[in-house]
mmCIF file of C-alpha atoms in Angstrom:
data_model
loop_
_atom_site.group_PDB
_atom_site.id
_atom_site.type_symbol
_atom_site.label_atom_id
_atom_site.label_comp_id
_atom_site.label_asym_id
_atom_site.label_seq_id
_atom_site.Cartn_x
_atom_site.Cartn_y
_atom_site.Cartn_z
ATOM 1 C CA LEU A 131 0.000 0.000 0.000
ATOM 2 C CA LYS A 132 2.724 2.479 0.955
ATOM 3 C CA SER A 133 4.689 1.817 -2.236
ATOM 4 C CA VAL A 134 1.579 2.482 -4.321
ATOM 5 C CA LEU A 135 0.935 5.702 -2.392
ATOM 6 C CA LYS A 136 4.533 6.850 -2.882
ATOM 7 C CA GLU A 137 4.372 6.186 -6.617
ATOM 8 C CA SER A 138 0.977 7.885 -6.934
ATOM 9 C CA ASN A 139 2.195 10.846 -4.895
ATOM 10 C CA SER A 140 5.144 11.359 -7.247
ATOM 11 C CA GLU A 141 2.819 11.311 -10.280
ATOM 12 C CA PHE A 142 0.062 13.437 -8.692
ATOM 13 C CA PRO A 143 -1.942 15.120 -10.165
ATOM 14 C CA ASP A 144 -1.015 14.036 -13.719
ATOM 15 C CA LYS A 145 -2.292 10.462 -13.265
ATOM 16 C CA LYS A 146 -4.911 11.065 -10.583
ATOM 17 C CA GLY A 147 -7.459 8.608 -12.041
ATOM 18 C CA ASP A 148 -4.984 5.765 -12.435
ATOM 19 C CA GLY A 149 -3.662 6.438 -8.950
ATOM 20 C CA LEU A 150 -7.115 6.201 -7.373
ATOM 21 C CA ALA A 151 -7.805 2.795 -8.931
ATOM 22 C CA ALA A 152 -4.419 1.446 -7.819
ATOM 23 C CA ILE A 153 -4.878 2.744 -4.265
ATOM 24 C CA VAL A 154 -8.384 1.268 -3.947
ATOM 25 C CA ASN A 155 -7.059 -2.101 -5.108
ATOM 26 C CA SER A 156 -4.223 -1.955 -2.547
ATOM 27 C CA ILE A 157 -6.636 -1.052 0.266
ATOM 28 C CA LEU A 158 -8.655 -4.211 -0.404
ATOM 29 C CA PHE A 159 -5.638 -6.311 0.617
ATOM 30 C CA ALA A 160 -4.337 -4.091 3.440
ATOM 31 C CA THR A 161 -4.680 -4.753 7.170
ATOM 32 C CA ASP A 162 -6.135 -2.194 9.542
ATOM 33 C CA GLN A 163 -2.637 -1.420 10.833
ATOM 34 C CA ASP A 164 -1.353 -0.945 7.265
ATOM 35 C CA LEU A 165 -4.115 1.577 6.637
ATOM 36 C CA LEU A 166 -3.579 3.460 9.886
ATOM 37 C CA ASP A 167 0.186 3.677 9.338
ATOM 38 C CA ALA A 168 -0.377 4.968 5.793
ATOM 39 C CA ILE A 169 -2.833 7.621 7.005
ATOM 40 C CA ARG A 170 -0.279 8.872 9.521
ATOM 41 C CA GLU A 171 2.576 8.863 7.011
ATOM 42 C CA PHE A 172 0.776 10.486 4.071
ATOM 43 C CA ARG A 173 -1.527 12.873 5.988
ATOM 44 C CA ASN A 174 0.337 15.986 4.841
ATOM 45 C CA THR A 175 1.091 14.915 1.263
ATOM 46 C CA PRO A 176 -0.692 15.906 -1.985
ATOM 47 C CA ILE A 177 -1.988 12.358 -2.514
ATOM 48 C CA MET A 178 -3.847 12.288 0.827
ATOM 49 C CA SER A 179 -7.128 13.581 -0.622
ATOM 50 C CA VAL A 180 -7.113 10.755 -3.186
ATOM 51 C CA PHE A 181 -6.189 8.265 -0.452
ATOM 52 C CA VAL A 182 -9.174 9.396 1.635
ATOM 53 C CA ASP A 183 -11.460 8.959 -1.383
ATOM 54 C CA ALA A 184 -10.059 5.470 -1.922
ATOM 55 C CA ILE A 185 -10.658 4.470 1.714
ATOM 56 C CA GLY A 186 -14.308 5.471 1.398
ATOM 57 C CA LEU A 187 -14.798 3.956 -2.063
ATOM 58 C CA ALA A 188 -13.262 0.622 -1.034
ATOM 59 C CA GLY A 189 -16.441 -0.104 0.924
ATOM 60 C CA THR A 190 -14.940 -2.825 3.142
ATOM 61 C CA MET A 191 -15.557 -3.041 6.872
ATOM 62 C CA THR A 192 -11.808 -2.787 7.537
ATOM 63 C CA ALA A 193 -11.434 0.397 5.470
ATOM 64 C CA TYR A 194 -14.597 1.876 6.982
ATOM 65 C CA THR A 195 -13.599 1.153 10.581
ATOM 66 C CA VAL A 196 -10.082 2.528 10.176
ATOM 67 C CA GLY A 197 -11.365 5.578 8.297
ATOM 68 C CA LYS A 198 -14.055 6.312 10.865
ATOM 69 C CA ASN A 199 -11.630 6.037 13.797
ATOM 70 C CA ALA A 200 -8.765 7.931 12.155
ATOM 71 C CA PHE A 201 -10.863 10.759 10.730
ATOM 72 C CA THR A 202 -12.754 11.389 13.961
ATOM 73 C CA THR A 203 -9.573 11.544 16.057
ATOM 74 C CA GLU A 204 -6.185 11.893 14.350
ATOM 75 C CA ALA A 205 -7.146 13.591 11.068
ATOM 76 C CA PRO A 206 -10.618 15.155 11.481
ATOM 77 C CA GLU A 207 -10.057 17.525 8.541
ATOM 78 C CA PHE A 208 -10.736 14.564 6.219
ATOM 79 C CA LEU A 209 -13.933 13.271 7.860
ATOM 80 C CA GLU A 210 -16.369 15.052 5.548
ATOM 81 C CA ARG A 211 -14.461 13.929 2.444
ATOM 82 C CA PHE A 212 -14.372 10.349 3.757
ATOM 83 C CA LEU A 213 -18.157 10.312 4.258
ATOM 84 C CA GLN A 214 -18.734 11.746 0.773
ATOM 85 C CA ALA A 215 -16.523 9.064 -0.771
ATOM 86 C CA LEU A 216 -18.183 6.317 1.270
ATOM 87 C CA SER A 217 -21.588 7.425 -0.022
ATOM 88 C CA GLN A 218 -20.402 6.661 -3.580
ATOM 89 C CA THR A 219 -19.094 3.143 -2.967
ATOM 90 C CA THR A 220 -20.642 0.386 -5.060
ATOM 91 C CA LYS A 221 -19.896 -2.226 -2.396
ATOM 92 C CA ILE A 222 -22.946 -2.067 -0.152
ATOM 93 C CA ASP A 223 -22.443 -3.632 3.284
ATOM 94 C CA ILE A 224 -25.485 -3.612 5.593
ATOM 95 C CA ALA A 225 -23.178 -3.910 8.613
ATOM 96 C CA ILE A 226 -21.565 -0.598 7.635
ATOM 97 C CA ILE A 227 -24.971 1.047 7.168
ATOM 98 C CA ASN A 228 -26.091 -0.183 10.588
ATOM 99 C CA ASP A 229 -22.942 1.183 12.207
ATOM 100 C CA LEU A 230 -23.453 4.524 10.442
ATOM 101 C CA LYS A 231 -26.965 4.712 11.906
ATOM 102 C CA ILE A 232 -25.603 4.135 15.410
ATOM 103 C CA TRP A 233 -22.880 6.722 14.786
ATOM 104 C CA MET A 234 -25.444 9.266 13.567
ATOM 105 C CA LYS A 235 -27.637 8.665 16.611
ATOM 106 C CA ASN A 236 -24.791 9.028 19.106
ATOM 107 C CA THR A 237 -22.915 12.010 17.657
ATOM 108 C CA ASN A 238 -23.442 15.414 19.260
ATOM 109 C CA ASP A 239 -22.226 17.277 16.175
ATOM 110 C CA LYS A 240 -25.280 18.251 14.083
ATOM 111 C CA TYR A 241 -23.120 19.155 11.089
ATOM 112 C CA TYR A 242 -21.541 15.712 10.857
ATOM 113 C CA ALA A 243 -24.797 13.991 11.788
ATOM 114 C CA LYS A 244 -26.271 15.480 8.611
ATOM 115 C CA HIS A 245 -23.329 14.272 6.506
ATOM 116 C CA ILE A 246 -23.630 10.789 8.023
ATOM 117 C CA ALA A 247 -27.349 10.813 7.180
ATOM 118 C CA PHE A 248 -26.548 11.837 3.577
ATOM 119 C CA THR A 249 -24.183 8.873 3.344
ATOM 120 C CA ILE A 250 -26.756 6.452 4.768
ATOM 121 C CA ALA A 251 -29.410 7.722 2.345
ATOM 122 C CA ASN A 252 -27.083 7.270 -0.636
ATOM 123 C CA LEU A 253 -26.094 3.767 0.446
ATOM 124 C CA TYR A 254 -29.726 2.774 1.009
ATOM 125 C CA ARG A 255 -30.620 4.116 -2.446
ATOM 126 C CA ARG A 256 -27.979 1.909 -4.029
ATOM 127 C CA TYR A 257 -29.098 -0.996 -1.849
ATOM 128 C CA CYS A 258 -32.722 -0.521 -2.926
ATOM 129 C CA GLN A 259 -31.738 -0.413 -6.601
ATOM 130 C CA SER A 260 -29.560 -3.540 -6.416
ATOM 131 C CA THR A 261 -32.369 -6.067 -7.063
ATOM 132 C CA LYS A 262 -35.973 -5.958 -8.286
ATOM 133 C CA SER A 263 -37.323 -7.331 -5.011
ATOM 134 C CA ARG A 264 -35.449 -4.740 -2.951
ATOM 135 C CA LYS A 265 -36.566 -1.980 -5.294
ATOM 136 C CA TYR A 266 -40.192 -3.065 -4.893
ATOM 137 C CA ALA A 267 -39.899 -3.337 -1.103
ATOM 138 C CA CYS A 268 -38.264 0.075 -0.710
ATOM 139 C CA LYS A 269 -40.603 1.761 -3.189
ATOM 140 C CA ASN A 270 -43.688 0.474 -1.394
ATOM 141 C CA GLY A 271 -42.479 1.079 2.160
ATOM 142 C CA LYS A 272 -41.974 -2.597 2.950
ATOM 143 C CA ASN A 273 -38.297 -2.482 3.972
ATOM 144 C CA ASP A 274 -38.252 -2.114 7.758
ATOM 145 C CA ASP A 275 -34.641 -0.920 7.960
ATOM 146 C CA VAL A 276 -35.143 1.842 5.409
ATOM 147 C CA ASN A 277 -38.438 2.839 7.050
ATOM 148 C CA GLU A 278 -36.765 3.008 10.448
ATOM 149 C CA PHE A 279 -34.087 5.332 9.051
ATOM 150 C CA THR A 280 -36.514 7.749 7.371
ATOM 151 C CA LYS A 281 -38.815 7.794 10.413
ATOM 152 C CA SER A 282 -35.895 8.574 12.721
ATOM 153 C CA ILE A 283 -34.905 11.537 10.526
ATOM 154 C CA ILE A 284 -38.475 12.869 10.566
ATOM 155 C CA ALA A 285 -39.029 12.263 14.292
ATOM 156 C CA GLN A 286 -36.052 14.329 15.398
ATOM 157 C CA CYS A 287 -37.241 17.473 13.574
ATOM 158 C CA LYS A 288 -38.922 20.195 15.612
ATOM 159 C CA ASP A 289 -38.021 23.285 13.570
ATOM 160 C CA SER A 290 -37.837 24.450 9.956
ATOM 161 C CA ASP A 291 -34.041 24.139 9.682
ATOM 162 C CA CYS A 292 -34.221 20.467 10.638
ATOM 163 C CA GLN A 293 -37.125 19.865 8.247
ATOM 164 C CA ILE A 294 -35.161 21.447 5.391
ATOM 165 C CA ASN A 295 -32.196 19.208 6.239
ATOM 166 C CA ALA A 296 -34.492 16.168 6.314
ATOM 167 C CA LEU A 297 -35.828 16.906 2.831
ATOM 168 C CA GLN A 298 -32.298 17.446 1.507
ATOM 169 C CA ILE A 299 -31.346 14.038 2.922
ATOM 170 C CA PHE A 300 -34.438 12.434 1.378
ATOM 171 C CA GLU A 301 -33.487 13.848 -2.034
ATOM 172 C CA ASN A 302 -30.824 11.132 -1.984
ATOM 173 C CA LEU A 303 -33.489 8.517 -1.175
ATOM 174 C CA PRO A 304 -36.696 9.613 -2.978
ATOM 175 C CA LEU A 305 -39.273 7.060 -1.848
ATOM 176 C CA LEU A 306 -43.004 7.199 -2.522
ATOM 177 C CA ASN A 307 -43.898 6.862 1.157
ATOM 178 C CA LEU A 308 -42.051 10.144 1.793
ATOM 179 C CA LEU A 309 -44.325 12.125 -0.540
ATOM 180 C CA PRO A 310 -46.873 12.984 2.208
ATOM 181 C CA TYR A 311 -44.064 14.387 4.352
ATOM 182 C CA ALA A 312 -43.064 16.831 1.609
ATOM 183 C CA ILE A 313 -46.602 17.654 0.466
ATOM 184 C CA GLN A 314 -47.612 18.820 3.958
ATOM 185 C CA PHE A 315 -45.319 21.853 3.539
ATOM 186 C CA LEU A 316 -47.079 23.147 0.408
ATOM 187 C CA CYS A 317 -49.237 26.254 0.597
ATOM 188 C CA VAL A 318 -49.215 26.481 4.400
ATOM 189 C CA THR A 319 -50.357 29.218 6.796
ATOM 190 C CA ASN A 320 -47.338 29.066 9.104
ATOM 191 C CA ASN A 321 -44.337 31.279 8.300
ATOM 192 C CA SER A 322 -41.744 28.777 9.535
ATOM 193 C CA GLU A 323 -43.242 25.932 7.499
ATOM 194 C CA ASN A 324 -43.396 28.204 4.457
ATOM 195 C CA LEU A 325 -39.584 28.342 4.578
ATOM 196 C CA VAL A 326 -39.551 24.556 4.105
ATOM 197 C CA GLN A 327 -41.786 24.705 1.030
ATOM 198 C CA GLN A 328 -38.966 25.403 -1.437
ATOM 199 C CA GLU A 329 -37.037 22.290 -0.392
ATOM 200 C CA ALA A 330 -40.266 20.274 -0.478
ATOM 201 C CA LEU A 331 -40.804 21.402 -4.076
ATOM 202 C CA ARG A 332 -37.257 20.372 -5.004
ATOM 203 C CA PHE A 333 -37.984 16.937 -3.515
ATOM 204 C CA LEU A 334 -41.248 16.593 -5.465
ATOM 205 C CA GLN A 335 -39.395 17.341 -8.718
ATOM 206 C CA LEU A 336 -37.714 13.937 -8.398
ATOM 207 C CA PHE A 337 -40.949 11.974 -8.898
ATOM 208 C CA ASP A 338 -42.862 10.825 -11.938
ATOM 209 C CA GLY A 339 -45.976 12.922 -12.442
ATOM 210 C CA LYS A 340 -48.259 9.878 -12.259
ATOM 211 C CA TYR A 341 -47.861 9.761 -8.478
ATOM 212 C CA PHE A 342 -49.505 13.146 -7.826
ATOM 213 C CA HIS A 343 -53.191 13.345 -6.909
ATOM 214 C CA TRP A 344 -55.484 16.304 -7.550
ATOM 215 C CA LYS A 345 -55.242 17.533 -3.967
ATOM 216 C CA THR A 346 -51.496 18.019 -4.475
ATOM 217 C CA ILE A 347 -51.962 19.417 -7.991
ATOM 218 C CA ASN A 348 -54.363 22.033 -6.614
ATOM 219 C CA LYS A 349 -51.776 23.083 -4.027
ATOM 220 C CA LEU A 350 -49.158 23.420 -6.764
ATOM 221 C CA PHE A 351 -51.490 25.607 -8.833
ATOM 222 C CA ARG A 352 -52.216 27.797 -5.810
ATOM 223 C CA ILE A 353 -48.458 28.337 -5.489
ATOM 224 C CA PHE A 354 -48.298 29.168 -9.202
ATOM 225 C CA TYR A 355 -51.246 31.591 -8.930
ATOM 226 C CA ASN A 356 -49.806 33.124 -5.720
ATOM 227 C CA ALA A 357 -53.110 32.207 -4.074
ATOM 228 C CA CYS A 358 -51.765 30.576 -0.900
ATOM 229 C CA PRO A 359 -52.255 32.177 2.542
ATOM 230 C CA LEU A 360 -48.649 33.431 2.416
ATOM 231 C CA ARG A 361 -46.981 35.297 -0.447
ATOM 232 C CA GLN A 362 -45.114 33.030 -2.878
ATOM 233 C CA THR A 363 -41.613 33.679 -4.174
ATOM 234 C CA ILE A 364 -40.720 33.513 -7.867
ATOM 235 C CA THR A 365 -38.417 30.570 -7.087
ATOM 236 C CA ASP A 366 -41.257 28.575 -5.517
ATOM 237 C CA GLN A 367 -43.571 29.417 -8.401
ATOM 238 C CA THR A 368 -41.041 28.288 -11.010
ATOM 239 C CA LEU A 369 -40.460 25.036 -9.115
ATOM 240 C CA ALA A 370 -44.232 24.474 -9.093
ATOM 241 C CA ILE A 371 -44.255 25.048 -12.867
ATOM 242 C CA GLU A 372 -41.626 22.344 -13.397
ATOM 243 C CA ILE A 373 -43.526 19.808 -11.278
ATOM 244 C CA LEU A 374 -46.844 20.555 -12.972
ATOM 245 C CA LEU A 375 -45.329 20.240 -16.451
ATOM 246 C CA ASN A 376 -43.935 16.843 -15.426
ATOM 247 C CA ILE A 377 -47.490 15.771 -14.596
ATOM 248 C CA VAL A 378 -48.939 16.900 -17.956
ATOM 249 C CA PRO A 379 -48.578 13.578 -19.847
ATOM 250 C CA ASN A 380 -50.631 11.905 -17.101
ATOM 251 C CA THR A 381 -53.164 14.664 -16.408
ATOM 252 C CA GLU A 382 -54.107 16.600 -19.542
ATOM 253 C CA LEU A 383 -56.327 19.119 -17.738
ATOM 254 C CA ILE A 384 -53.225 20.808 -16.322
ATOM 255 C CA GLY A 385 -52.628 22.529 -19.660
ATOM 256 C CA THR A 386 -56.074 24.101 -19.556
ATOM 257 C CA TYR A 387 -55.535 25.374 -16.020
ATOM 258 C CA PHE A 388 -52.322 27.066 -17.133
ATOM 259 C CA LEU A 389 -53.767 28.596 -20.297
ATOM 260 C CA ARG A 390 -56.962 29.823 -18.650
ATOM 261 C CA SER A 391 -54.838 31.977 -16.364
ATOM 262 C CA GLU A 392 -53.016 33.713 -19.243
ATOM 263 C CA GLU A 393 -53.451 37.483 -19.382
ATOM 264 C CA LEU A 394 -53.061 39.864 -22.295
ATOM 265 C CA PHE A 395 -50.510 41.871 -20.306
ATOM 266 C CA PRO A 396 -49.155 39.617 -17.523
ATOM 267 C CA VAL A 397 -48.432 41.338 -14.210
ATOM 268 C CA GLU A 398 -45.994 38.688 -12.932
ATOM 269 C CA GLN A 399 -43.731 38.884 -15.952
ATOM 270 C CA GLU A 400 -40.799 36.934 -14.478
ATOM 271 C CA LYS A 401 -43.044 33.952 -13.735
ATOM 272 C CA TRP A 402 -44.661 33.918 -17.171
ATOM 273 C CA ALA A 403 -41.326 34.345 -18.924
ATOM 274 C CA TYR A 404 -40.089 31.248 -17.108
ATOM 275 C CA PHE A 405 -43.309 29.407 -17.961
ATOM 276 C CA TYR A 406 -42.990 30.070 -21.705
ATOM 277 C CA SER A 407 -39.294 29.215 -21.611
ATOM 278 C CA SER A 408 -40.064 25.886 -19.894
ATOM 279 C CA ILE A 409 -42.802 25.069 -22.400
ATOM 280 C CA ALA A 410 -40.426 25.765 -25.301
ATOM 281 C CA ARG A 411 -37.729 23.501 -23.829
ATOM 282 C CA LYS A 412 -40.191 20.707 -23.159
ATOM 283 C CA ARG A 413 -41.607 20.892 -26.687
ATOM 284 C CA GLN A 414 -38.094 20.477 -28.069
ATOM 285 C CA THR A 415 -37.251 17.455 -25.905
ATOM 286 C CA SER A 416 -40.572 15.574 -25.761
ATOM 287 C CA PRO A 417 -42.521 14.729 -28.953
ATOM 288 C CA ASN A 418 -45.552 13.721 -26.869
ATOM 289 C CA PHE A 419 -45.548 17.011 -24.997
ATOM 290 C CA ASN A 420 -45.072 18.926 -28.249
ATOM 291 C CA SER A 421 -48.116 17.216 -29.777
ATOM 292 C CA TYR A 422 -50.143 17.852 -26.629
ATOM 293 C CA TRP A 423 -49.238 21.546 -26.488
ATOM 294 C CA ALA A 424 -49.858 22.059 -30.213
ATOM 295 C CA LYS A 425 -53.318 20.561 -29.707
ATOM 296 C CA MET A 426 -53.971 22.874 -26.733
ATOM 297 C CA ARG A 427 -52.922 25.955 -28.704
ATOM 298 C CA SER A 428 -55.118 24.922 -31.646
ATOM 299 C CA PHE A 429 -58.223 25.814 -29.626
ATOM 300 C CA ARG A 430 -59.184 29.389 -30.410
ATOM 301 C CA VAL A 431 -59.581 30.353 -26.764
ATOM 302 C CA PHE A 432 -55.983 29.291 -26.059
ATOM 303 C CA GLN A 433 -54.243 30.843 -29.053
ATOM 304 C CA PRO A 434 -51.245 32.944 -27.945
ATOM 305 C CA ASN A 435 -51.333 36.714 -27.720
ATOM 306 C CA TYR A 436 -48.457 38.758 -29.046
ATOM 307 C CA ALA A 437 -47.858 40.642 -25.797
ATOM 308 C CA HIS A 438 -45.978 37.487 -24.767
ATOM 309 C CA ARG A 439 -43.042 38.593 -26.903
ATOM 310 C CA SER A 440 -42.389 41.698 -24.799
ATOM 311 C CA LEU A 441 -42.213 40.258 -21.294
ATOM 312 C CA LYS A 442 -39.739 42.162 -19.142
ATOM 313 C CA ALA A 443 -37.901 39.477 -17.193
ATOM 314 C CA THR A 444 -34.494 37.911 -16.734
ATOM 315 C CA SER A 445 -35.529 34.452 -17.976
ATOM 316 C CA ASP A 446 -34.099 33.708 -21.403
ATOM 317 C CA VAL A 447 -37.011 33.955 -23.814
ATOM 318 C CA SER A 448 -35.175 35.539 -26.727
ATOM 319 C CA ALA A 449 -35.501 32.429 -28.901
ATOM 320 C CA ILE A 450 -39.082 31.569 -28.021
ATOM 321 C CA ASN A 451 -41.748 31.526 -30.714
ATOM 322 C CA ILE A 452 -44.630 32.070 -28.309
ATOM 323 C CA ALA A 453 -44.999 28.756 -26.480
#
């Protein structure tokens, strides 16, 4: 291991990719003492960042245990990088995931607890995608271990900051049974919960439109119309647009709801500029959507007005032929 690190260090950064593969391979055959000695010896060398990545990517219990112990005590400056690398390993070990859950529960550092949770979520996502049966179980909320993890994240949240963190974690593990958790933050009356809405919308963007019911669709349109109890930001409205357009192939009435709200001279020009820009992009990338939108615009009541060309907004609509 040390000889590989020395050679890689001398060639760094010219052959960074080759060095990473060689280091990972060496780690697989190294003892825990070999790894610890190498961490101590190469801590202050250019190759150390690659070595940390390799320890995480190796995905073995030996590499994980040594990395966890070394980067929480002797070299804490590499802990975050180690967790990020571990989250990308293709070698999924349930024993490692279980230990990460215990570590997350016992740590007093909220910052690292969040990074540990990100890692667990990523590893569970890969675990769930590894076989058809696991994918089905996770998707339908039938995997007890995954359910326990998501419930523990939700249960510990008492404020908006924690709820935002929870949704960011769940973006790495987008499961259908988590949809109600995100949907509850849409179009709310409470100021603190309204802060969570934007992250909830980002989470909902990850799902196929066929999973959204009309109750949720109505909430999304109220955000778009700025008709919620609290004032909506342009960012939230544009996120709602993206989600609603993803639903269009499954629920055709959405197009009519959009077009009925068109005005000859739109007041919220930034929002409408984004809307027309999104429609134009979607028509270029989806033949089905293009056919659907052409059909919608063929109705006389929905034919475009030429005030659309002069919207004053920062969204790029220069190349749009009225969507």
